[in-house]
PDB file of C-alpha atoms in Angstrom:
ATOM      1  CA  MET A   1    -129.841  24.810-111.862  1.00 58.00           C
ATOM      2  CA  THR A   2    -132.375  22.118-109.969  1.00 59.00           C
ATOM      3  CA  ALA A   3    -131.858  21.374-106.253  1.00 53.00           C
ATOM      4  CA  GLY A   4    -130.362  17.336-107.413  1.00 56.00           C
ATOM      5  CA  GLU A   5    -127.488  19.547-109.388  1.00 74.00           C
ATOM      6  CA  ARG A   6    -126.034  22.086-107.081  1.00 79.00           C
ATOM      7  CA  LEU A   7    -123.054  21.173-105.456  1.00 82.00           C
ATOM      8  CA  ASP A   8    -123.608  23.234-102.201  1.00 83.00           C
ATOM      9  CA  GLN A   9    -126.162  21.165-101.015  1.00 82.00           C
ATOM     10  CA  PRO A  10    -126.011  16.794-101.162  1.00 81.00           C
ATOM     11  CA  ARG A  11    -127.709  14.884-103.139  1.00 79.00           C
ATOM     12  CA  GLU A  12    -130.683  13.414-102.070  1.00 78.00           C
ATOM     13  CA  LEU A  13    -130.404   9.642-101.261  1.00 75.00           C
ATOM     14  CA  ARG A  14    -132.103   7.295-103.935  1.00 77.00           C
ATOM     15  CA  ARG A  15    -133.855   4.097-102.714  1.00 77.00           C
ATOM     16  CA  THR A  16    -132.441   0.903-104.580  1.00 78.00           C
ATOM     17  CA  LEU A  17    -133.815  -2.615-104.662  1.00 80.00           C
ATOM     18  CA  ARG A  18    -130.085  -3.810-104.743  1.00 81.00           C
ATOM     19  CA  PRO A  19    -128.680  -4.876-101.342  1.00 82.00           C
ATOM     20  CA  HIS A  20    -125.741  -2.633 -99.833  1.00 81.00           C
ATOM     21  CA  TYR A  21    -122.844  -4.895 -98.302  1.00 83.00           C
ATOM     22  CA  ASP A  22    -119.426  -4.156 -97.799  1.00 88.00           C
ATOM     23  CA  GLN A  23    -117.041  -5.149-100.338  1.00 88.00           C
ATOM     24  CA  GLU A  24    -113.753  -5.751 -98.690  1.00 91.00           C
ATOM     25  CA  ALA A  25    -115.200  -7.875 -95.907  1.00 91.00           C
ATOM     26  CA  PHE A  26    -117.501  -9.925 -98.303  1.00 90.00           C
ATOM     27  CA  GLY A  27    -114.239 -10.628-100.445  1.00 91.00           C
ATOM     28  CA  ARG A  28    -112.157 -11.490 -96.958  1.00 93.00           C
ATOM     29  CA  LEU A  29    -115.179 -13.533 -96.057  1.00 91.00           C
ATOM     30  CA  ALA A  30    -115.062 -15.205 -99.605  1.00 90.00           C
ATOM     31  CA  GLU A  31    -110.957 -15.427 -98.949  1.00 93.00           C
ATOM     32  CA  ARG A  32    -111.567 -17.353 -96.097  1.00 94.00           C
ATOM     33  CA  ILE A  33    -114.023 -19.839 -97.455  1.00 92.00           C
ATOM     34  CA  ALA A  34    -112.001 -20.463-100.325  1.00 91.00           C
ATOM     35  CA  ARG A  35    -108.820 -21.349 -98.085  1.00 92.00           C
ATOM     36  CA  PHE A  36    -110.992 -23.578 -95.937  1.00 93.00           C
ATOM     37  CA  LEU A  37    -112.568 -25.495 -99.255  1.00 91.00           C
ATOM     38  CA  GLY A  38    -108.668 -26.018-100.120  1.00 88.00           C
ATOM     39  CA  THR A  39    -107.776 -28.007 -97.172  1.00 93.00           C
ATOM     40  CA  ALA A  40    -107.870 -31.666 -96.133  1.00 95.00           C
ATOM     41  CA  ARG A  41    -109.904 -30.906 -93.306  1.00 96.00           C
ATOM     42  CA  PHE A  42    -112.802 -29.988 -95.768  1.00 95.00           C
ATOM     43  CA  LEU A  43    -112.365 -33.157 -97.882  1.00 95.00           C
ATOM     44  CA  VAL A  44    -112.539 -35.287 -94.333  1.00 97.00           C
ATOM     45  CA  TYR A  45    -115.181 -33.413 -93.070  1.00 96.00           C
ATOM     46  CA  MET A  46    -117.500 -33.881 -96.389  1.00 96.00           C
ATOM     47  CA  THR A  47    -116.590 -37.718 -96.632  1.00 96.00           C
ATOM     48  CA  VAL A  48    -117.793 -38.415 -93.335  1.00 97.00           C
ATOM     49  CA  PHE A  49    -120.499 -36.242 -94.085  1.00 96.00           C
ATOM     50  CA  VAL A  50    -121.260 -38.235 -97.270  1.00 96.00           C
ATOM     51  CA  ALA A  51    -120.668 -41.238 -95.410  1.00 96.00           C
ATOM     52  CA  VAL A  52    -123.181 -40.371 -92.822  1.00 96.00           C
ATOM     53  CA  TRP A  53    -125.732 -39.057 -94.907  1.00 96.00           C
ATOM     54  CA  GLY A  54    -125.216 -42.521 -97.327  1.00 95.00           C
ATOM     55  CA  ALA A  55    -125.341 -45.184 -94.380  1.00 96.00           C
ATOM     56  CA  TRP A  56    -128.490 -43.213 -92.534  1.00 96.00           C
ATOM     57  CA  ASN A  57    -130.370 -43.494 -95.614  1.00 94.00           C
ATOM     58  CA  VAL A  58    -129.664 -47.311 -96.256  1.00 94.00           C
ATOM     59  CA  PHE A  59    -129.464 -48.928 -92.868  1.00 94.00           C
ATOM     60  CA  VAL A  60    -131.922 -47.058 -90.759  1.00 94.00           C
ATOM     61  CA  PRO A  61    -135.785 -48.018 -90.996  1.00 94.00           C
ATOM     62  CA  ALA A  62    -137.269 -47.124 -93.814  1.00 92.00           C
ATOM     63  CA  PRO A  63    -139.935 -44.397 -92.011  1.00 93.00           C
ATOM     64  CA  LEU A  64    -136.996 -42.503 -90.807  1.00 94.00           C
ATOM     65  CA  ARG A  65    -134.992 -42.217 -94.621  1.00 94.00           C
ATOM     66  CA  PHE A  66    -135.262 -38.873 -96.027  1.00 94.00           C
ATOM     67  CA  ASP A  67    -133.509 -39.268 -99.006  1.00 94.00           C
ATOM     68  CA  PRO A  68    -133.924 -43.290-100.569  1.00 91.00           C
ATOM     69  CA  TYR A  69    -131.520 -44.789-102.210  1.00 89.00           C
ATOM     70  CA  PRO A  70    -130.149 -42.809-105.539  1.00 92.00           C
ATOM     71  CA  PHE A  71    -129.760 -39.939-102.936  1.00 95.00           C
ATOM     72  CA  ILE A  72    -131.336 -37.120-104.903  1.00 96.00           C
ATOM     73  CA  PHE A  73    -131.621 -34.833-102.197  1.00 96.00           C
ATOM     74  CA  LEU A  74    -127.653 -35.248-101.174  1.00 96.00           C
ATOM     75  CA  THR A  75    -127.191 -34.660-105.090  1.00 97.00           C
ATOM     76  CA  LEU A  76    -129.039 -31.932-104.683  1.00 96.00           C
ATOM     77  CA  MET A  77    -127.105 -30.315-101.427  1.00 96.00           C
ATOM     78  CA  LEU A  78    -123.730 -31.357-103.202  1.00 96.00           C
ATOM     79  CA  SER A  79    -124.471 -29.364-106.620  1.00 96.00           C
ATOM     80  CA  LEU A  80    -125.673 -26.603-104.203  1.00 96.00           C
ATOM     81  CA  GLN A  81    -122.338 -26.503-102.261  1.00 94.00           C
ATOM     82  CA  ALA A  82    -120.507 -26.602-105.768  1.00 94.00           C
ATOM     83  CA  SER A  83    -122.604 -23.738-107.149  1.00 95.00           C
ATOM     84  CA  TYR A  84    -121.236 -21.254-104.399  1.00 93.00           C
ATOM     85  CA  ALA A  85    -117.935 -22.759-103.766  1.00 92.00           C
ATOM     86  CA  ALA A  86    -116.852 -22.075-107.535  1.00 93.00           C
ATOM     87  CA  PRO A  87    -117.443 -18.208-107.316  1.00 93.00           C
ATOM     88  CA  LEU A  88    -116.002 -17.674-104.101  1.00 91.00           C
ATOM     89  CA  ILE A  89    -112.912 -19.505-105.462  1.00 92.00           C
ATOM     90  CA  LEU A  90    -113.028 -17.506-108.359  1.00 93.00           C
ATOM     91  CA  LEU A  91    -113.403 -14.143-106.256  1.00 93.00           C
ATOM     92  CA  ALA A  92    -110.967 -15.183-104.026  1.00 92.00           C
ATOM     93  CA  GLN A  93    -108.268 -15.718-106.807  1.00 93.00           C
ATOM     94  CA  ASN A  94    -109.275 -12.466-108.519  1.00 94.00           C
ATOM     95  CA  ARG A  95    -108.374 -10.560-105.362  1.00 93.00           C
ATOM     96  CA  GLN A  96    -105.202 -12.615-104.480  1.00 94.00           C
ATOM     97  CA  ALA A  97    -104.022 -11.894-108.432  1.00 95.00           C
ATOM     98  CA  ASP A  98    -104.934  -8.167-107.648  1.00 94.00           C
ATOM     99  CA  ARG A  99    -102.710  -7.833-104.371  1.00 95.00           C
ATOM    100  CA  ASP A 100     -99.766 -10.123-106.919  1.00 96.00           C
ATOM    101  CA  ARG A 101    -100.372  -7.759-109.302  1.00 96.00           C
ATOM    102  CA  VAL A 102     -99.989  -4.856-106.743  1.00 96.00           C
ATOM    103  CA  GLN A 103     -96.988  -6.525-105.464  1.00 97.00           C
ATOM    104  CA  TYR A 104     -95.454  -7.241-108.685  1.00 97.00           C
ATOM    105  CA  GLU A 105     -95.749  -3.199-109.572  1.00 97.00           C
ATOM    106  CA  GLN A 106     -94.097  -2.358-106.055  1.00 97.00           C
ATOM    107  CA  ASP A 107     -91.067  -5.087-106.616  1.00 97.00           C
ATOM    108  CA  ARG A 108     -90.796  -3.280-110.077  1.00 97.00           C
ATOM    109  CA  ASP A 109     -90.662   0.261-108.988  1.00 97.00           C
ATOM    110  CA  ALA A 110     -87.834  -1.532-105.980  1.00 97.00           C
ATOM    111  CA  ALA A 111     -85.748  -2.736-108.673  1.00 97.00           C
ATOM    112  CA  ASP A 112     -85.706  -0.142-110.894  1.00 97.00           C
ATOM    113  CA  ARG A 113     -84.514   2.664-108.207  1.00 97.00           C
ATOM    114  CA  ASN A 114     -81.857  -0.200-107.203  1.00 97.00           C
ATOM    115  CA  GLN A 115     -80.589   0.152-110.767  1.00 97.00           C
ATOM    116  CA  ALA A 116     -80.475   3.879-110.971  1.00 96.00           C
ATOM    117  CA  GLU A 117     -78.747   3.813-107.511  1.00 97.00           C
ATOM    118  CA  ILE A 118     -76.338   0.867-108.874  1.00 96.00           C
ATOM    119  CA  GLU A 119     -75.456   3.095-112.034  1.00 96.00           C
ATOM    120  CA  TYR A 120     -75.162   6.251-109.813  1.00 97.00           C
ATOM    121  CA  LEU A 121     -72.435   4.450-107.780  1.00 96.00           C
ATOM    122  CA  THR A 122     -71.056   3.030-110.674  1.00 95.00           C
ATOM    123  CA  ARG A 123     -70.631   6.392-112.168  1.00 96.00           C
ATOM    124  CA  GLU A 124     -69.247   7.784-108.712  1.00 95.00           C
ATOM    125  CA  ILE A 125     -66.576   5.188-108.655  1.00 94.00           C
ATOM    126  CA  ALA A 126     -65.544   6.037-112.114  1.00 92.00           C
ATOM    127  CA  GLY A 127     -65.827   9.485-110.988  1.00 92.00           C
ATOM    128  CA  LEU A 128     -62.935   8.784-108.133  1.00 91.00           C
ATOM    129  CA  ARG A 129     -60.756   6.380-110.169  1.00 88.00           C
ATOM    130  CA  MET A 130     -60.183   9.395-113.096  1.00 88.00           C
ATOM    131  CA  ALA A 131     -59.915  11.592-110.102  1.00 84.00           C
ATOM    132  CA  LEU A 132     -57.337   9.285-108.284  1.00 81.00           C
ATOM    133  CA  SER A 133     -55.169   8.748-111.557  1.00 79.00           C
ATOM    134  CA  GLU A 134     -54.818  12.529-111.415  1.00 77.00           C
ATOM    135  CA  VAL A 135     -53.754  12.665-107.953  1.00 77.00           C
ATOM    136  CA  ALA A 136     -49.951  12.414-106.891  1.00 74.00           C
ATOM    137  CA  THR A 137     -49.145   9.573-105.154  1.00 78.00           C
ATOM    138  CA  ARG A 138     -46.596   9.564-102.349  1.00 83.00           C
ATOM    139  CA  ASP A 139     -44.201   7.287-104.130  1.00 84.00           C
ATOM    140  CA  PHE A 140     -44.524   9.991-107.016  1.00 83.00           C
ATOM    141  CA  LEU A 141     -44.320  12.893-104.426  1.00 86.00           C
ATOM    142  CA  HIS A 142     -41.288  11.315-102.740  1.00 89.00           C
ATOM    143  CA  SER A 143     -38.998  10.755-106.212  1.00 91.00           C
ATOM    144  CA  GLU A 144     -39.980  14.159-107.357  1.00 90.00           C
ATOM    145  CA  VAL A 145     -38.447  15.465-104.305  1.00 93.00           C
ATOM    146  CA  GLN A 146     -35.540  13.302-104.720  1.00 93.00           C
ATOM    147  CA  ARG A 147     -34.914  14.337-108.016  1.00 93.00           C
ATOM    148  CA  LEU A 148     -35.258  18.140-106.786  1.00 92.00           C
ATOM    149  CA  LEU A 149     -32.742  17.067-103.813  1.00 92.00           C
ATOM    150  CA  GLU A 150     -30.268  15.817-106.499  1.00 93.00           C
ATOM    151  CA  GLU A 151     -30.669  18.897-108.616  1.00 92.00           C
ATOM    152  CA  LEU A 152     -29.920  21.224-105.953  1.00 90.00           C
ATOM    153  CA  ARG A 153     -27.052  19.137-104.413  1.00 92.00           C
ATOM    154  CA  GLU A 154     -25.557  19.329-108.374  1.00 91.00           C
ATOM    155  CA  ARG A 155     -26.266  23.185-108.398  1.00 89.00           C
ATOM    156  CA  ARG A 156     -24.015  23.317-105.297  1.00 83.00           C
TER     157      ARG A 156
END
């Protein structure tokens, strides 16, 4: 058995070229960004940004313009923003779907438990009804005592 296979010793750390990150923290950040991208505030900010960009590059003197009329750089910026927004939105939707699936399973388990309790209580009520039908009622006892009293009077 080599040192890497021994269970009584920790493994040696391997260096990888992949960056390490906290998936949960990244997921929460993605959800926050996706929530913001779906707001009217984002649309207003983006509209103002594009309007200012266009106005600047049309109305200021030519030497100060950094993105002339076809606005190639603006198109590149918006494409870059969209290329990051789409996966972030998908990541947030996947996380929400996972939460919904867990919630659905919990709801189904609770519904199953409730159904079992209802069935148990139904059986208990049926058992009580059957037991009560075998119990002598007050009227029945009263009529039997009356009948016995009459029999005793007749024998005397």
